[in-house]
Each structure stands twice: as structure tokens, then as C-alpha cells.
GROMACS .gro file of C-alpha atoms in nm:
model
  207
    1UNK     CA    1   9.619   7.239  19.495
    2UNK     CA    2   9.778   7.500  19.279
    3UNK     CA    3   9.894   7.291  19.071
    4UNK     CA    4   9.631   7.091  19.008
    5UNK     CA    5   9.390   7.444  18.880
    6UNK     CA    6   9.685   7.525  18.648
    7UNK     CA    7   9.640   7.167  18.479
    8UNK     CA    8   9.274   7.221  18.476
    9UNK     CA    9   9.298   7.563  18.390
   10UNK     CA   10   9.488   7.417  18.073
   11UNK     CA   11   9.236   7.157  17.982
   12UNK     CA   12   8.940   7.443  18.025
   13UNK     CA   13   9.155   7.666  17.739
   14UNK     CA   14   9.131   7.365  17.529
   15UNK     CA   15   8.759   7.226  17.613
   16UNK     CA   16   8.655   7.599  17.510
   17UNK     CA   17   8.868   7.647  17.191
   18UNK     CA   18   8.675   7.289  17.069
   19UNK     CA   19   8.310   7.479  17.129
   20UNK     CA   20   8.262   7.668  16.789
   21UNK     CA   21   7.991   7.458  16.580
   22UNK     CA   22   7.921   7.407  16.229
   23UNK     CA   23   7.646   7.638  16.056
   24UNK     CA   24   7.283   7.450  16.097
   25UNK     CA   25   7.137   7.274  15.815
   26UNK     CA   26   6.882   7.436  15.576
   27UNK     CA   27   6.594   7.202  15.573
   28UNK     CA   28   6.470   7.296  15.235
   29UNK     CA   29   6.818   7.191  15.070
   30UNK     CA   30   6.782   6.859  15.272
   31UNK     CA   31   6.455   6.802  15.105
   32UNK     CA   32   6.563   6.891  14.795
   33UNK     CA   33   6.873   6.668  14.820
   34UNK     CA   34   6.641   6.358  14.960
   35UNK     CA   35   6.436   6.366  14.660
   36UNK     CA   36   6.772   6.355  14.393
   37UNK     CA   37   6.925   6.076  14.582
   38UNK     CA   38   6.612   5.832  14.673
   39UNK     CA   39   6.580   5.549  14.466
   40UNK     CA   40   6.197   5.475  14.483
   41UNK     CA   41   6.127   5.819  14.338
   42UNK     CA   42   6.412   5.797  14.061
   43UNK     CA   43   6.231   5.444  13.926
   44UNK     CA   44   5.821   5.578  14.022
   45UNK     CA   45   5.967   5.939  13.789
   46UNK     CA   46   6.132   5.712  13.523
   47UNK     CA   47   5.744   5.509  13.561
   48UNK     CA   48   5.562   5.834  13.515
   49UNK     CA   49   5.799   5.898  13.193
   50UNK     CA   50   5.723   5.575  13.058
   51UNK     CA   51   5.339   5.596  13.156
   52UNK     CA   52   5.344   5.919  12.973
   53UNK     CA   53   5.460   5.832  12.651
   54UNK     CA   54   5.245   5.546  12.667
   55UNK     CA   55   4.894   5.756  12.692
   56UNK     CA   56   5.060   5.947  12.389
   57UNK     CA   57   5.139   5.659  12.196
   58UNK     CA   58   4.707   5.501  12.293
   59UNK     CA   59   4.556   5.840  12.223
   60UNK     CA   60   4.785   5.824  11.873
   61UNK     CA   61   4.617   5.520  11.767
   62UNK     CA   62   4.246   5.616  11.827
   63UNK     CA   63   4.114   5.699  11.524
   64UNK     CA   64   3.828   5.425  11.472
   65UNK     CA   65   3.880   5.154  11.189
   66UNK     CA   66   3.532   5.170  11.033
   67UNK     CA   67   3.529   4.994  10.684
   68UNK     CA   68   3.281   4.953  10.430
   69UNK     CA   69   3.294   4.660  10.169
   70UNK     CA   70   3.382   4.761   9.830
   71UNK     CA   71   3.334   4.434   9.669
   72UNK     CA   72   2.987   4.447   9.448
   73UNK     CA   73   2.771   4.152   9.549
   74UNK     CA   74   2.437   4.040   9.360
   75UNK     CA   75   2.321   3.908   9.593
   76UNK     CA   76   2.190   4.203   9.819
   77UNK     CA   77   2.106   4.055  10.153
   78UNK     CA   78   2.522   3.895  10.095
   79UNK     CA   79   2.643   4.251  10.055
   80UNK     CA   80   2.424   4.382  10.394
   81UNK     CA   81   2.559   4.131  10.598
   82UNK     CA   82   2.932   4.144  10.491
   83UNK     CA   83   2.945   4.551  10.502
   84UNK     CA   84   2.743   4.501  10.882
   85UNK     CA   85   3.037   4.319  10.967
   86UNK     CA   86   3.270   4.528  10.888
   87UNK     CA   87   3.162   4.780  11.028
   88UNK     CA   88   3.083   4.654  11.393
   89UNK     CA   89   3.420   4.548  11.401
   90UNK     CA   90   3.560   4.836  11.313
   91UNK     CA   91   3.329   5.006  11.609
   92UNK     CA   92   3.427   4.707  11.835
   93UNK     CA   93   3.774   4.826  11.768
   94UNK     CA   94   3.718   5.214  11.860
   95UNK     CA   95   3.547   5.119  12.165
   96UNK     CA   96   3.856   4.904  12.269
   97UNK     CA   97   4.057   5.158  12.251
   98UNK     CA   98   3.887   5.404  12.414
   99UNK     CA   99   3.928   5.159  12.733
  100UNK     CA  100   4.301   5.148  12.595
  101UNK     CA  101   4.345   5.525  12.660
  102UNK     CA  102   4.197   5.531  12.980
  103UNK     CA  103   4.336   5.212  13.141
  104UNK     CA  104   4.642   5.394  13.034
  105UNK     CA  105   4.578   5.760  13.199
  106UNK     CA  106   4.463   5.579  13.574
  107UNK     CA  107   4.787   5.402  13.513
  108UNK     CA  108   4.954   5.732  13.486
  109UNK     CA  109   4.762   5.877  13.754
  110UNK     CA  110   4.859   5.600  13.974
  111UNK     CA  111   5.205   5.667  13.947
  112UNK     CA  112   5.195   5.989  13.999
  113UNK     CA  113   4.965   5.928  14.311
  114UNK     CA  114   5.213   5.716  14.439
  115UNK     CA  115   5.526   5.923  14.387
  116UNK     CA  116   5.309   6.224  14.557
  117UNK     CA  117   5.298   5.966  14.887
  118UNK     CA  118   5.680   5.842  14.844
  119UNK     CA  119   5.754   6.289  14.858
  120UNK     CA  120   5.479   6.342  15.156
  121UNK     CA  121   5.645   6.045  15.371
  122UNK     CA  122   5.997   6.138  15.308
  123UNK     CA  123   5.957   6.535  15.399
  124UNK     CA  124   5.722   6.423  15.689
  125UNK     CA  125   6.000   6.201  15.830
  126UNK     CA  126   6.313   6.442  15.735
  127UNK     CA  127   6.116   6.733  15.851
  128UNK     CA  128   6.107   6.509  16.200
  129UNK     CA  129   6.435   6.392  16.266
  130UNK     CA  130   6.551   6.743  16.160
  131UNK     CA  131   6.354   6.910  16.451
  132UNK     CA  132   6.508   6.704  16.701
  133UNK     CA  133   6.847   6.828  16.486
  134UNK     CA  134   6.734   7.191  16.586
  135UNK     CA  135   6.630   7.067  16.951
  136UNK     CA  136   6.985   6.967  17.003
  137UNK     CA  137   7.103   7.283  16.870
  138UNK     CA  138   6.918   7.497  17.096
  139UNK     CA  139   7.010   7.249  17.403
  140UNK     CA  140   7.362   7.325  17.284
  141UNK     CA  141   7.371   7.599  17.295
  142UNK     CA  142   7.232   7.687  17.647
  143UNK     CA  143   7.455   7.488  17.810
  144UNK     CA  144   7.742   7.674  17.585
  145UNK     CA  145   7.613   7.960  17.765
  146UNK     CA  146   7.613   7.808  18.164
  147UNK     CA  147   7.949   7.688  18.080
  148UNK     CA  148   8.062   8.044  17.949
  149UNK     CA  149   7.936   8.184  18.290
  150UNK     CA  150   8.028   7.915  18.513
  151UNK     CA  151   8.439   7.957  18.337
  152UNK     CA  152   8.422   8.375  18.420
  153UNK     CA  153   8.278   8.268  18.766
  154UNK     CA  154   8.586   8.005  18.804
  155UNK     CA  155   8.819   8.256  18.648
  156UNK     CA  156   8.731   8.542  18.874
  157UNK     CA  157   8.748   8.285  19.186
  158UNK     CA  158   9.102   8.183  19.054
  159UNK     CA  159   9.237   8.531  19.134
  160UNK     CA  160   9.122   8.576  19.453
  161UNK     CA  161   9.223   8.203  19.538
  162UNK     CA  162   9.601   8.369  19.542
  163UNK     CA  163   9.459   8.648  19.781
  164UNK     CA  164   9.315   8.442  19.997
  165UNK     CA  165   9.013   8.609  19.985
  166UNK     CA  166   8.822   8.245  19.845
  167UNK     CA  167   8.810   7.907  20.030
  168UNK     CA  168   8.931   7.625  19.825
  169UNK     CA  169   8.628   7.427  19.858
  170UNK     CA  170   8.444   7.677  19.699
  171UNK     CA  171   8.688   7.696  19.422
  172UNK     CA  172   8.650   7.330  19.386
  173UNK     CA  173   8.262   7.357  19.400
  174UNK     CA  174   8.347   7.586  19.111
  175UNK     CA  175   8.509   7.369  18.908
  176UNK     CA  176   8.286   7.053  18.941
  177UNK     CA  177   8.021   7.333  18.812
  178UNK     CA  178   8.272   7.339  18.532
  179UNK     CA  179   8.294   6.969  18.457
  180UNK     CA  180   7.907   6.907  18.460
  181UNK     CA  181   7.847   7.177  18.161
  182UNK     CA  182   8.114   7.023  17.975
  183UNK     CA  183   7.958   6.666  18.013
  184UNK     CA  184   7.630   6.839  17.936
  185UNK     CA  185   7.806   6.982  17.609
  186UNK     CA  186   7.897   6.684  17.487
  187UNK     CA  187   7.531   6.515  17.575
  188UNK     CA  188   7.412   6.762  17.330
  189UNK     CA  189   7.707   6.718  17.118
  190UNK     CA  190   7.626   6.344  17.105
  191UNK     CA  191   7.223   6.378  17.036
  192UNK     CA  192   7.329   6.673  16.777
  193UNK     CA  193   7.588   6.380  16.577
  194UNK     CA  194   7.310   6.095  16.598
  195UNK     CA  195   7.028   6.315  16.433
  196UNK     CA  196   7.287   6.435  16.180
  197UNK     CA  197   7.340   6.048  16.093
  198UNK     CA  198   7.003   5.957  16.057
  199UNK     CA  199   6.964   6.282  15.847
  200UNK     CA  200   7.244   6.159  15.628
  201UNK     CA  201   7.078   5.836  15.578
  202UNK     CA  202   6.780   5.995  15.486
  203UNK     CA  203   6.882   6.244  15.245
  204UNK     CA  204   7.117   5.961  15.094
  205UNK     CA  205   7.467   6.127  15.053
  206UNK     CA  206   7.636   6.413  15.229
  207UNK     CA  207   7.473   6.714  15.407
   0.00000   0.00000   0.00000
């Protein structure tokens, strides 16, 4: 029996030396991080660049191309109809590319519309996986904290054990105490590792 809470006694120096965690992830970084590394919103921003200089290029070539014949005609009625036509086309033209210029800004606006939406789902859906991240972290550590009290408990039991002043069932009570806060450690451990995955995957690259 002795022997047997020496080897576990062992394994318990171990189990707690292994406890210490990482800091906890700054959600704001992760955000920030998600947006540099996500695909979609490096080809809608490289959209909205393109868009961009394409409204500056339309607006560039507004000015309306209103002509009026030079060409001296005798015929009067001739030279009506031939500076007439000139100049409806050239308002034909300026009203053309008025619709130019704004087809062009709702295409814009649309981009930027969209990459607004791409931003809004991919903080609503790192900002979830990262509370269950700081769920786990709390569940942690509480049952750090059982564990911590259950070990002085076992460790105070273990010198009276000697003394007889302690049955050995109740050290062995003890000590399956012991064992359940270490599987409930690593529980938490385990939920704490799969959030930090999916986080990963989100953000695209390393934490």
C-alpha cells in the first residue's frame, strides 16, 4: 500500500508540474489577423481598388462632346439639320455617361457592401468560437483549483497515514478524488485545444 502512494505520489509531482497554461488570446489581434490572412477580403479589397480607379477614370471622361458644324452651307434648312445633329449626339453622349459614372459608383458601393458583410460574418463567428475558447479557460481553471485542494487534502492525509491516525480507505477515497480532477483537467484541456484549432482555421495562420 505504501508503495503504491509513493508511485502515485510521483506521478501527482509530475501531473502538477504539466498544469501552467499559455497566456489567453487577445481577441482583437485575432480579428485583426483574420482579416490579413482571408482570401475573400484580399480579392473583394483588390475589387474595391479596381472599382475605384474605375469611377475616377468615368468621372475623367465626362465632359459632354457638344459640336457645332463649321462647314458654311447655302442651303439654310441643310446647315439646321446637320448642326441639330451634331449636337444631340453630342448630348446623347453626356447623358451616357452620366449612367457610366453611376453604374460605376453602385458598382463600387457594392463591393464595399459586400466586403462590410465578409468583416461582420467573420468577427461574428471568431468572436463565437473564441467565447467557448474563454469558457474552457474558466472551466480550467476551476478544476485547477479542486485539484490544488484535493492534492493538500491527500498530502496532509499522507502524513498521518504513517501515524496511523487515517484509515487507508479514506486515503484511497482521497486519491480517486485526485484522479477525477485530473481527468476533468484534461476534459478542459481537450475542449480548450479544439477551440484553439478551429480559431486557427479561422484566423488562417498561427495564433
Amino acid at each position: 500500500m505504501r508503495y503504491t502512494f509513493i508511485i502515485f505520489s510521483v506521478l501527482l509531482l509530475i501531473f502538477s508540474s504539466a498544469l501552467a497554461e499559455e497566456a489567453q488570446l487577445d481577441l482583437s489581434i485575432l480579428l485583426k489577423k483574420a482579416e490579413q490572412n482571408n482570401p475573400e477580403i484580399k480579392a473583394l479589397e483588390a475589387e474595391i481598388k479596381k472599382q475605384e480607379e474605375n469611377v475616377k477614370y468615368t468621372e475623367g471622361d465626362w465632359i459632354p462632346d457638344i459640336r457645332i458644324g463649321g462647314n458654311v452651307y447655302h442651303d439654310d434648312e441643310v446647315a439646321a439639320q446637320h448642326n441639330t445633329t451634331s449636337f444631340s449626339l453630342g448630348i446623347t453622349k453626356w447623358f451616357s455617361q452620366g449612367n457610366r459614372i453611376q453604374m460605376a459608383k453602385e458598382s463600387l458601393e457594392i463591393a464595399k457592401a459586400r466586403l462590410d458583410l465578409l468583416k461582420l460574418q467573420l468577427e461574428n463567428e471568431i468572436s463565437s468560437v473564441y467565447e467557448d475558447y474563454v469558457l474552457s479557460l474558466k472551466k480550467l481553471e476551476i478544476q485547477k483549483r479542486n485539484y490544488d485542494a484535493s492534492l493538500a487534502t491527500f498530502n496532509t492525509m499522507k502524513k498521518m497515514l504513517g501515524t496511523g491516525d487515517i484509515s487507508p480507505d479514506r486515503m484511497i477515497s482521497a486519491q480517486n478524488s485526485l484522479a477525477q480532477y485530473e481527468q476533468s483537467i484534461e476534459i478542459e484541456r481537450a475542449n480548450k485545444r479544439k477551440t484553439m484549432r478551429k480559431l486557427k482555421e479561422l484566423v488562417g495562420g498561427q495564433l
